[in-house]
Amino acid sequence: MSKIGRNNTCPCMSGGKYKNCCDKTGIWAHFQSQGWNYYDESFALQILYSSDAKFRNFYHKERQKISKPILFFSTNRLNSKMSYGNIDDDYYFIISTHPQIPVSESIHMAHELEHLVLCSEGYKLVSFKDQSLNSNSRKNKMLNDMIYDPILNNRLISFGYDLSAYLDESDRIQMRTIGTDAKDEESIFLVMTLYVKRVLDFRNIYSNILPEEIEFNKWVKYHYPEVIPKSMAILDVIYKFGLSNPTETEVSLKEILKLLNIEDQFELFIS
Ligand SMILES: [Zn+2]
Ligand SMILES: [Zn+2]
């Protein structure tokens, strides 16, 4: 399943044979060399689709909004459950640790797919201006998740997903992975973006809860008090410029880059 036969239909949905289509561009060889195994979408989502009514309903409504073919990959080298991205300008991809997504990861798959819906709707992603200089940094992903996770998580609520359990789980993982004394710049940046994300998420789920009452944010305040002022300043920008459509979101993101003095390192692009 993980190898594409040269005479098989190309996964890009062109209708042509793989050997006459994407095989020539070499992207598949590249991914296989990275330890990424390609799976057909129907195979990757088969368990979810057949055994999870919530996901099936979500998929029926949301899949058609995604404007490019999605390539599904799995790898055993991933530092989160799943991730998404784009390849050249032609494909989106979702990569996961499982070839076939189990029902226990339904919300994670819905989350990644909804990221691609947002991209298809014209929400721009932050990327490095010079990819080569920043190949080890994940700050672009941190910024994108800070802004887009709360927007799409809020949409998942309407499909019946339980966000509070999901967020509690991801908080526990983050606190464990970051630890209480990581003082390198990248970790500090991560904590700052997670703090902002958590406040925005909680505003969507429990509008009456105050940021300082959120368990994760109490943890940040105790172990990383230095990130609070910046996080608050970012939230002020978001409240001022909004996140309710692609245009507002672009303005907010640009202002955040300026606020953090990193506007020369990043650009916004349509994915
Ligand atoms: Zn192709
Ligand atoms: Zn996300």
XYZ file of N, CA and C and ligand atoms in Angstrom:
815
model
N 0.834 -1.211 0.000
C 0.000 0.000 0.000
C 0.864 1.256 0.000
N 2.035 1.166 0.607
C 2.800 2.399 0.769
C 3.602 2.753 -0.474
N 3.838 1.789 -1.349
C 4.564 2.097 -2.573
C 3.561 2.303 -3.701
N 3.820 3.284 -4.544
C 2.912 3.528 -5.649
C 3.431 2.759 -6.859
N 2.599 1.890 -7.406
C 3.006 1.162 -8.596
C 3.130 2.125 -9.771
N 4.099 1.918 -10.631
C 4.323 2.874 -11.719
C 3.172 2.878 -12.720
N 2.439 1.742 -12.765
C 1.303 1.690 -13.680
C -0.013 2.058 -13.012
N 0.052 2.361 -11.702
C -1.176 2.764 -11.001
C -1.596 4.167 -11.398
N -2.870 4.459 -11.150
C -3.362 5.822 -11.356
C -2.612 6.759 -10.423
N -2.199 7.878 -10.925
C -1.412 8.800 -10.103
C -2.261 9.380 -8.968
N -1.714 9.438 -7.748
C -2.483 9.956 -6.607
C -2.853 11.437 -6.740
N -2.299 12.135 -7.700
C -2.654 13.552 -7.841
C -4.020 13.709 -8.493
N -4.658 12.619 -8.847
C -6.010 12.625 -9.425
C -6.055 13.183 -10.836
N -4.910 13.221 -11.501
C -4.905 13.707 -12.886
C -5.613 12.713 -13.799
N -5.712 11.447 -13.349
C -6.287 10.402 -14.182
C -5.222 9.643 -14.968
N -4.039 10.198 -15.043
C -2.953 9.544 -15.779
C -2.267 8.482 -14.934
N -1.424 7.686 -15.595
C -0.633 6.712 -14.851
C 0.484 7.430 -14.109
N 0.790 6.888 -12.938
C 1.838 7.475 -12.095
C 3.143 7.669 -12.869
N 3.523 6.641 -13.695
C 4.823 6.729 -14.373
C 4.867 7.864 -15.401
N 3.693 8.269 -15.896
C 3.668 9.364 -16.865
C 3.394 10.712 -16.212
N 3.186 10.687 -14.893
C 2.729 11.920 -14.237
C 3.727 12.317 -13.143
N 3.333 12.212 -11.882
C 4.170 12.744 -10.803
C 5.459 11.973 -10.574
N 5.540 10.751 -11.069
C 6.782 9.993 -10.956
C 7.927 10.795 -11.553
N 7.622 11.505 -12.631
C 8.660 12.258 -13.342
C 9.167 13.444 -12.531
N 8.286 14.031 -11.723
C 8.710 15.214 -10.980
C 9.595 14.841 -9.803
N 9.537 13.578 -9.395
C 10.443 13.139 -8.339
C 9.981 13.415 -6.928
N 8.802 14.016 -6.756
C 8.419 14.328 -5.372
C 8.192 13.061 -4.551
N 7.703 12.017 -5.225
C 7.422 10.793 -4.460
C 8.706 10.163 -3.963
N 9.683 10.132 -4.830
C 10.970 9.569 -4.432
C 11.505 10.362 -3.243
N 11.328 11.669 -3.311
C 11.797 12.520 -2.226
C 11.127 12.138 -0.901
N 9.799 12.003 -0.935
C 9.083 11.686 0.304
C 9.450 10.316 0.833
N 9.620 9.370 -0.096
C 9.972 8.034 0.368
C 11.350 8.033 1.018
N 12.244 8.871 0.506
C 13.571 8.946 1.113
C 13.525 9.571 2.515
N 12.486 10.367 2.777
C 12.311 10.957 4.113
C 11.618 9.985 5.070
N 11.273 8.826 4.597
C 10.538 7.876 5.426
C 9.045 8.171 5.474
N 8.556 8.896 4.472
C 7.117 9.167 4.391
C 6.494 8.137 3.450
N 5.499 7.435 3.923
C 4.813 6.469 3.074
C 3.472 7.020 2.643
N 3.224 6.931 1.362
C 1.980 7.472 0.816
C 0.844 6.456 0.931
N -0.340 6.929 1.292
C -1.532 6.083 1.308
C -2.660 6.789 0.592
N -3.462 5.982 -0.030
C -4.647 6.472 -0.681
C -5.615 7.052 0.370
N -6.302 8.137 0.032
C -7.204 8.795 0.993
C -8.263 7.836 1.545
N -8.861 7.042 0.648
C -9.934 6.159 1.118
C -9.385 5.087 2.069
N -8.143 4.688 1.846
C -7.516 3.734 2.765
C -7.214 4.412 4.103
N -6.629 5.590 4.050
C -6.236 6.296 5.276
C -7.443 6.582 6.175
N -8.590 6.881 5.556
C -9.753 7.313 6.340
C -10.812 6.221 6.504
N -10.490 5.022 6.036
C -11.504 3.963 5.986
C -12.131 3.636 7.347
N -11.295 3.478 8.360
C -11.825 3.110 9.684
C -12.698 4.246 10.229
N -12.160 5.454 10.143
C -12.906 6.620 10.631
C -14.241 6.743 9.927
N -14.178 6.610 8.617
C -15.373 6.829 7.803
C -16.429 5.768 8.090
N -15.993 4.530 8.293
C -16.997 3.477 8.472
C -17.459 3.347 9.916
N -16.639 3.772 10.895
C -17.027 3.509 12.290
C -17.328 4.754 13.118
N -17.184 5.930 12.546
C -17.362 7.139 13.362
C -18.345 8.083 12.674
N -19.591 8.068 13.153
C -20.654 8.857 12.518
C -20.339 10.365 12.552
N -19.715 10.798 13.635
C -19.354 12.218 13.766
C -18.409 12.625 12.642
N -17.390 11.771 12.442
C -16.426 12.075 11.391
C -17.079 12.017 10.008
N -17.936 11.027 9.797
C -18.586 10.872 8.486
C -19.387 12.129 8.131
N -20.130 12.617 9.117
C -20.916 13.837 8.925
C -20.014 15.038 8.625
N -18.932 15.145 9.399
C -17.951 16.215 9.193
C -17.369 16.135 7.775
N -16.976 14.930 7.403
C -16.302 14.718 6.116
C -17.221 15.061 4.948
N -18.480 14.665 5.049
C -19.450 14.981 3.995
C -19.582 16.475 3.760
N -19.596 17.230 4.858
C -19.800 18.678 4.727
C -18.518 19.413 4.350
N -17.383 18.977 4.905
C -16.164 19.785 4.815
C -15.211 19.375 3.685
N -15.204 18.100 3.322
C -14.212 17.635 2.347
C -14.295 18.392 1.026
N -15.534 18.658 0.594
C -15.732 19.322 -0.695
C -15.227 20.774 -0.704
N -14.993 21.345 0.484
C -14.510 22.734 0.533
C -12.999 22.821 0.304
N -12.334 21.674 0.314
C -10.876 21.676 0.162
C -10.530 21.667 -1.324
N -9.747 22.664 -1.733
C -9.653 22.962 -3.159
C -8.558 22.213 -3.918
N -7.722 21.462 -3.222
C -6.644 20.743 -3.917
C -6.648 19.282 -3.483
N -6.034 18.394 -4.273
C -5.904 17.005 -3.839
C -5.110 16.927 -2.536
N -5.486 16.005 -1.687
C -4.747 15.805 -0.429
C -3.978 14.497 -0.519
N -2.703 14.563 -0.219
C -1.893 13.346 -0.156
C -1.780 12.932 1.309
N -2.043 11.682 1.584
C -1.943 11.170 2.951
C -0.644 10.379 3.104
N 0.129 10.756 4.103
C 1.383 10.066 4.376
C 1.393 9.566 5.816
N 2.185 8.558 6.052
C 2.468 8.218 7.447
C 3.969 8.081 7.618
N 4.405 8.292 8.836
C 5.821 8.168 9.159
C 5.923 7.825 10.627
N 7.023 7.188 11.023
C 7.176 6.991 12.466
C 8.047 8.080 13.090
N 8.397 9.069 12.264
C 9.176 10.199 12.801
C 8.319 11.454 12.781
N 7.520 11.655 13.787
C 6.676 12.842 13.819
C 6.571 13.258 15.282
N 6.765 14.558 15.569
C 6.687 14.928 16.988
C 5.314 15.430 17.429
N 4.311 15.168 16.589
C 2.942 15.350 17.050
C 2.135 14.224 16.409
N 0.850 14.132 16.732
C 0.050 13.049 16.159
C -0.090 13.204 14.656
N -0.330 14.454 14.231
C -0.559 14.720 12.812
C -0.083 16.112 12.465
N 0.082 16.316 11.171
C 0.448 17.641 10.704
C -0.066 17.800 9.269
N -0.117 19.049 8.812
C -0.613 19.293 7.457
C 0.362 20.228 6.754
N 0.204 20.355 5.456
C 1.046 21.298 4.742
C 0.694 21.311 3.276
N 1.514 21.979 2.492
C 1.296 21.975 1.052
C 2.584 21.599 0.336
N 2.400 21.050 -0.848
C 3.542 20.612 -1.655
C 3.493 21.378 -2.958
N 4.548 22.088 -3.259
C 4.536 22.999 -4.399
C 3.233 23.808 -4.312
N 2.566 24.042 -5.411
C 1.275 24.707 -5.287
C 0.139 23.765 -5.641
N 0.475 22.486 -5.766
C -0.476 21.561 -6.373
C -1.241 20.686 -5.409
N -0.661 20.429 -4.244
C -1.271 19.480 -3.325
C -1.267 20.024 -1.913
N -2.234 19.517 -1.140
C -2.092 19.570 0.315
C -1.651 18.191 0.756
N -1.061 18.132 1.948
C -0.804 16.801 2.506
C -1.162 16.773 3.981
N -1.479 15.576 4.440
C -1.657 15.330 5.870
C -0.752 14.162 6.205
N 0.054 14.353 7.238
C 0.954 13.273 7.638
C 0.623 12.857 9.060
N 0.643 11.570 9.295
C 0.246 11.053 10.593
C 1.159 9.892 10.962
N 1.060 9.452 12.208
C 1.881 8.312 12.606
C 1.217 6.991 12.222
N -0.074 7.030 11.851
C -0.786 5.809 11.453
C -1.105 5.830 9.957
N -0.900 4.695 9.271
C -1.382 4.598 7.887
C -2.904 4.726 7.817
N -3.581 4.099 8.785
C -5.044 4.214 8.863
C -5.392 4.843 10.200
N -6.147 5.936 10.132
C -6.408 6.710 11.350
C -7.437 5.978 12.221
N -7.100 5.706 13.495
C -8.053 5.043 14.383
C -9.127 6.022 14.879
N -10.255 5.476 15.327
C -11.363 6.311 15.799
C -10.917 7.236 16.936
N -9.970 6.771 17.753
C -9.494 7.610 18.863
C -8.839 8.899 18.360
N -8.483 8.958 17.072
C -7.866 10.180 16.545
C -8.771 10.929 15.582
N -10.054 10.666 15.704
C -11.050 11.326 14.848
C -10.923 12.852 14.889
N -10.855 13.391 16.086
C -10.810 14.858 16.223
C -9.507 15.420 15.645
N -8.427 14.635 15.754
C -7.158 15.107 15.201
C -7.226 15.191 13.672
N -7.844 14.188 13.048
C -7.969 14.221 11.593
C -8.918 15.346 11.153
N -10.027 15.497 11.881
C -10.955 16.591 11.547
C -10.228 17.936 11.654
N -9.381 18.062 12.669
C -8.609 19.295 12.879
C -7.700 19.584 11.673
N -6.961 18.568 11.238
C -6.048 18.788 10.101
C -6.829 19.113 8.825
N -7.919 18.387 8.601
C -8.719 18.661 7.402
C -9.282 20.080 7.431
N -9.711 20.518 8.616
C -10.287 21.869 8.702
C -9.206 22.934 8.484
N -7.940 22.629 8.836
C -6.847 23.540 8.466
C -6.850 23.749 6.948
N -7.049 22.657 6.212
C -7.016 22.744 4.745
C -8.239 23.480 4.206
N -9.368 23.376 4.928
C -10.545 24.172 4.548
C -10.208 25.664 4.682
N -9.585 26.023 5.805
C -9.206 27.435 6.011
C -8.264 27.910 4.900
N -7.282 27.087 4.551
C -6.368 27.448 3.454
C -7.164 27.656 2.166
N -8.106 26.775 1.910
C -8.910 26.861 0.685
C -9.798 28.104 0.686
N -10.145 28.568 1.874
C -10.986 29.771 1.973
C -10.176 31.059 1.840
N -8.866 30.938 1.707
C -8.035 32.119 1.494
C -7.346 32.655 2.737
N -7.424 31.914 3.846
C -6.662 32.314 5.032
C -5.185 32.058 4.754
N -4.369 33.092 4.899
C -2.952 32.962 4.551
C -2.129 32.375 5.690
N -1.130 31.605 5.314
C -0.226 31.015 6.306
C 1.061 31.840 6.420
N 1.651 31.773 7.597
C 2.945 32.403 7.822
C 4.027 31.434 7.360
N 4.988 31.945 6.584
C 6.133 31.083 6.272
C 7.421 31.893 6.353
N 8.535 31.182 6.402
C 9.823 31.861 6.431
C 10.109 32.472 5.068
N 10.685 33.666 5.068
C 11.081 34.259 3.794
C 12.210 33.454 3.185
N 13.161 33.073 4.010
C 14.271 32.267 3.511
C 14.233 30.900 4.183
N 13.640 29.928 3.476
C 13.457 28.591 4.055
C 14.776 27.986 4.528
N 15.833 28.218 3.749
C 17.078 27.509 4.027
C 17.696 27.933 5.366
N 17.520 29.222 5.725
C 18.111 29.710 6.965
C 17.387 29.176 8.191
N 16.116 28.787 7.991
C 15.297 28.477 9.157
C 14.842 27.030 9.197
N 15.641 26.158 8.572
C 15.157 24.788 8.403
C 14.946 24.055 9.724
N 15.585 24.520 10.780
C 15.398 23.827 12.054
C 14.359 24.475 12.955
N 13.847 25.611 12.528
C 12.910 26.315 13.393
C 11.475 25.940 13.060
N 10.640 25.915 14.072
C 9.234 25.617 13.848
C 8.362 26.821 14.190
N 8.970 27.994 14.230
C 8.202 29.185 14.622
C 7.037 29.471 13.683
N 7.224 29.179 12.389
C 6.110 29.425 11.465
C 4.904 28.572 11.835
N 5.160 27.310 12.179
C 4.069 26.426 12.594
C 3.420 26.924 13.900
N 4.254 27.398 14.809
C 3.727 27.896 16.089
C 2.792 29.078 15.861
N 3.199 29.986 14.972
C 2.368 31.167 14.698
C 1.070 30.762 14.001
N 1.170 29.860 13.037
C -0.041 29.419 12.330
C -1.013 28.735 13.285
N -0.490 27.861 14.144
C -1.375 27.162 15.078
C -1.994 28.126 16.081
N -1.221 29.112 16.506
C -1.735 30.085 17.469
C -2.986 30.778 16.925
N -2.942 31.128 15.641
C -4.051 31.858 15.041
C -5.148 30.920 14.554
N -4.770 29.854 13.878
C -5.776 29.058 13.165
C -6.411 27.945 14.000
N -5.690 27.401 14.976
C -6.303 26.338 15.784
C -7.590 26.805 16.475
N -7.581 27.967 17.129
C -8.841 28.389 17.776
C -9.981 28.620 16.770
N -9.662 29.131 15.588
C -10.708 29.367 14.595
C -11.349 28.043 14.189
N -10.510 27.063 13.873
C -11.081 25.808 13.368
C -11.616 24.931 14.493
N -10.981 24.988 15.674
C -11.521 24.217 16.800
C -12.943 24.656 17.109
N -13.175 25.942 16.971
C -14.519 26.472 17.207
C -15.517 25.873 16.214
N -15.079 25.660 14.981
C -15.966 25.052 13.989
C -16.239 23.586 14.322
N -15.226 22.900 14.894
C -15.398 21.475 15.204
C -16.475 21.256 16.267
N -16.671 22.252 17.119
C -17.715 22.144 18.139
C -19.066 21.890 17.468
N -19.305 22.547 16.341
C -20.605 22.412 15.682
C -20.806 21.022 15.076
N -19.731 20.241 14.976
C -19.879 18.865 14.512
C -19.945 17.877 15.678
N -20.054 18.412 16.874
C -20.237 17.553 18.044
C -18.950 17.085 18.697
N -17.810 17.627 18.274
C -16.564 17.225 18.906
C -16.419 17.861 20.289
N -15.867 17.072 21.209
C -15.670 17.558 22.577
C -14.299 18.218 22.693
N -14.324 19.524 22.605
C -13.077 20.277 22.601
C -12.380 20.312 23.951
N -13.154 20.297 25.046
C -12.491 20.464 26.341
C -11.589 19.262 26.640
N -12.064 18.055 26.338
C -11.222 16.871 26.561
C -9.983 16.912 25.659
N -10.198 17.320 24.412
C -9.114 17.392 23.433
C -8.050 18.407 23.858
N -8.512 19.566 24.319
C -7.558 20.609 24.704
C -6.815 20.223 25.984
N -7.534 19.591 26.917
C -6.862 19.149 28.150
C -5.765 18.148 27.823
N -6.059 17.247 26.910
C -5.063 16.242 26.525
C -3.845 16.928 25.902
N -4.100 17.868 24.975
C -2.960 18.491 24.306
C -2.164 19.373 25.279
N -2.837 19.980 26.250
C -2.112 20.743 27.287
C -1.175 19.850 28.080
N -1.712 18.694 28.477
C -0.875 17.765 29.267
C 0.366 17.364 28.491
N 0.174 17.092 27.189
C 1.319 16.699 26.359
C 2.321 17.850 26.270
N 1.811 19.058 26.020
C 2.707 20.222 25.895
C 3.509 20.448 27.176
N 2.813 20.402 28.321
C 3.503 20.685 29.582
C 4.606 19.657 29.833
N 4.289 18.398 29.472
C 5.267 17.339 29.661
C 6.461 17.515 28.712
N 6.156 17.855 27.442
C 7.249 17.967 26.461
C 8.120 19.193 26.721
N 7.495 20.311 27.034
C 8.281 21.539 27.219
C 9.068 21.464 28.532
N 8.419 20.931 29.568
C 9.067 20.893 30.878
C 9.024 22.252 31.542
N 9.542 22.337 32.750
C 9.367 23.573 33.511
C 10.576 24.489 33.470
N 11.661 24.060 32.838
C 12.813 24.962 32.836
C 13.506 25.074 31.478
N 12.732 24.981 30.409
C 13.306 25.174 29.072
C 13.459 26.669 28.829
N 14.666 27.122 28.720
C 14.857 28.574 28.596
C 15.435 28.980 27.232
N 15.486 28.031 26.277
C 15.956 28.421 24.949
C 14.874 29.241 24.247
N 15.296 30.035 23.281
C 14.411 31.012 22.662
C 13.197 30.365 22.003
N 13.436 29.245 21.358
C 12.351 28.577 20.643
C 11.270 28.046 21.603
N 11.691 27.511 22.729
C 10.725 27.019 23.718
C 9.910 28.166 24.303
N 10.585 29.277 24.584
C 9.898 30.448 25.126
C 8.854 30.943 24.115
N 9.247 30.935 22.862
C 8.336 31.359 21.791
C 7.120 30.433 21.742
N 7.379 29.138 21.879
C 6.287 28.161 21.868
C 5.318 28.404 23.025
N 5.852 28.600 24.212
C 4.990 28.822 25.379
C 4.130 30.069 25.173
N 4.746 31.118 24.623
C 4.007 32.354 24.354
C 2.833 32.113 23.402
N 3.092 31.377 22.307
C 2.010 31.153 21.333
C 0.934 30.225 21.911
N 1.353 29.259 22.735
C 0.368 28.355 23.335
C -0.532 29.095 24.317
N 0.051 30.021 25.041
C -0.730 30.824 25.990
C -1.835 31.589 25.253
N -1.443 32.237 24.152
C -2.416 33.000 23.352
C -3.505 32.077 22.802
N -3.059 30.960 22.255
C -3.978 29.984 21.670
C -5.010 29.512 22.693
N -4.523 29.253 23.885
C -5.395 28.757 24.952
C -6.449 29.782 25.345
N -6.051 31.039 25.409
C -7.019 32.084 25.758
C -8.091 32.160 24.676
N -7.674 32.131 23.408
C -8.636 32.212 22.305
C -9.540 30.981 22.290
N -8.973 29.801 22.502
C -9.773 28.571 22.531
C -10.835 28.651 23.623
N -10.413 29.090 24.790
C -11.353 29.114 25.907
C -12.445 30.157 25.741
N -12.124 31.227 25.062
C -13.165 32.222 24.775
C -14.269 31.607 23.920
N -13.859 30.694 23.012
C -14.842 30.055 22.153
C -15.676 29.023 22.898
N -15.025 28.290 23.789
C -15.733 27.179 24.427
C -16.506 27.634 25.660
N -15.794 28.325 26.536
C -16.461 28.815 27.751
C -16.244 30.312 27.783
N -17.198 31.041 27.264
C -16.981 32.488 27.115
C -16.833 33.190 28.461
N -17.262 32.507 29.542
C -17.254 33.206 30.835
C -15.975 32.998 31.643
N -15.056 32.167 31.113
C -13.868 31.883 31.923
C -12.773 32.926 31.649
N -12.070 33.318 32.700
C -11.007 34.311 32.558
C -9.691 33.614 32.217
N -8.834 34.283 31.431
C -7.562 33.667 31.025
C -6.763 33.134 32.216
N -6.790 33.868 33.325
C -5.956 33.458 34.466
C -6.536 32.246 35.204
N -7.775 31.846 34.837
C -8.352 30.659 35.478
C -8.049 29.380 34.695
N -7.484 29.530 33.481
C -7.192 28.347 32.679
C -5.984 27.625 33.276
N -6.138 26.330 33.482
C -5.093 25.531 34.129
C -3.728 25.699 33.435
N -3.716 25.577 32.114
C -2.464 25.698 31.367
C -1.831 27.077 31.579
N -2.665 28.089 31.599
C -2.132 29.435 31.741
C -1.601 29.712 33.147
N -2.184 29.029 34.129
C -1.625 29.118 35.485
C -0.223 28.528 35.492
N -0.080 27.426 34.769
C 1.227 26.747 34.660
C 2.242 27.679 33.998
N 1.805 28.351 32.925
C 2.701 29.294 32.241
C 3.102 30.415 33.182
N 2.133 30.952 33.876
C 2.386 32.081 34.772
C 3.411 31.705 35.834
N 3.336 30.465 36.305
C 4.239 30.021 37.360
C 5.649 29.762 36.819
N 5.724 29.046 35.670
C 7.046 28.615 35.191
C 7.664 29.551 34.147
N 6.806 30.268 33.438
C 7.315 31.147 32.365
C 6.682 32.543 32.437
N 6.791 33.204 33.588
C 6.115 34.500 33.731
C 6.575 35.523 32.690
N 7.809 35.324 32.155
C 8.360 36.301 31.214
C 7.575 36.374 29.898
N 6.757 35.347 29.589
C 6.046 35.390 28.301
C 4.694 36.119 28.400
N 4.221 36.349 29.612
C 2.860 36.889 29.771
C 2.669 38.255 29.095
N 3.585 39.227 29.327
C 3.346 40.548 28.708
C 3.235 40.481 27.182
N 4.126 39.717 26.529
C 4.070 39.576 25.069
C 2.768 38.895 24.632
N 2.380 37.848 25.357
C 1.149 37.135 25.020
C -0.057 38.070 25.104
N -0.082 38.876 26.150
C -1.186 39.825 26.325
C -1.201 40.852 25.199
N -0.001 41.294 24.800
C 0.088 42.275 23.710
C -0.420 41.675 22.403
N -0.107 40.395 22.172
C -0.609 39.715 20.968
C -2.133 39.638 21.005
N -2.673 39.293 22.170
C -4.132 39.207 22.303
C -4.789 40.563 22.034
N -4.156 41.625 22.504
C -4.701 42.966 22.243
C -4.785 43.239 20.741
N -3.737 42.845 20.013
C -3.739 43.017 18.557
C -4.902 42.234 17.942
N -5.075 40.997 18.386
C -6.137 40.145 17.828
C -7.514 40.729 18.142
N -7.702 41.215 19.365
C -9.012 41.788 19.714
C -9.265 43.053 18.904
N -8.199 43.771 18.587
C -8.359 45.029 17.847
C -8.678 44.787 16.371
N -7.945 43.864 15.744
C -8.084 43.691 14.286
C -8.960 42.513 13.876
N -9.210 41.584 14.790
C -10.151 40.497 14.523
C -9.553 39.312 13.791
N -10.339 38.222 13.798
C -9.939 36.985 13.106
C -11.146 36.391 12.395
N -12.161 37.223 12.091
C -13.400 36.601 11.630
C -13.478 36.366 10.118
N -12.473 36.791 9.384
C -12.412 36.452 7.949
C -10.940 36.545 7.504
N -10.641 36.090 6.280
C -9.227 36.084 5.849
C -8.567 37.464 5.897
N -9.305 38.511 5.552
C -8.713 39.853 5.532
C -8.326 40.323 6.936
N -9.266 40.202 7.877
C -8.972 40.591 9.265
C -7.787 39.794 9.802
N -7.785 38.517 9.495
C -6.743 37.639 10.014
C -5.376 38.028 9.466
N -5.331 38.396 8.195
C -4.066 38.823 7.604
C -3.540 40.083 8.290
N -4.434 41.038 8.530
C -4.019 42.265 9.209
C -3.501 41.934 10.610
N -4.246 41.113 11.335
C -3.815 40.741 12.691
C -2.436 40.085 12.670
N -2.245 39.144 11.730
C -0.960 38.452 11.667
C 0.186 39.409 11.360
N -0.056 40.327 10.438
C 1.009 41.291 10.099
C 1.368 42.156 11.307
N 0.327 42.572 12.032
C 0.580 43.398 13.221
C 1.330 42.609 14.295
N 1.019 41.321 14.405
C 1.710 40.480 15.395
C 3.191 40.334 15.027
N 3.465 40.134 13.735
C 4.866 40.022 13.296
C 5.634 41.301 13.616
N 4.955 42.435 13.409
C 5.591 43.729 13.726
C 5.847 43.848 15.218
N 4.822 43.512 15.988
C 4.922 43.588 17.446
C 6.102 42.765 17.967
N 6.308 41.591 17.363
C 7.378 40.700 17.819
C 8.714 41.017 17.148
N 8.702 42.045 16.289
C 9.927 42.450 15.596
C 10.506 41.375 14.693
N 9.640 40.584 14.075
C 10.126 39.503 13.214
C 9.525 39.610 11.816
N 9.040 40.810 11.466
C 8.367 40.940 10.167
C 9.332 40.781 8.994
N 10.654 40.943 9.270
C 11.613 40.744 8.174
C 11.911 39.258 7.928
N 11.537 38.396 8.871
C 11.825 36.962 8.711
C 10.687 36.168 8.081
N 9.462 36.722 8.159
C 8.297 35.943 7.745
C 7.485 36.664 6.682
N 6.783 35.847 5.899
C 5.828 36.428 4.965
C 4.536 35.624 5.032
N 3.467 36.198 4.475
C 2.186 35.503 4.463
C 1.917 35.034 3.055
N 1.425 33.815 2.931
C 1.150 33.328 1.583
C -0.141 32.521 1.542
N -0.760 32.523 0.390
C -1.953 31.711 0.145
C -1.491 30.303 -0.144
N -2.049 29.355 0.577
C -1.582 27.982 0.413
C -2.620 27.148 -0.335
Zn 0.253 13.050 -11.013
Zn -3.620 22.899 14.102
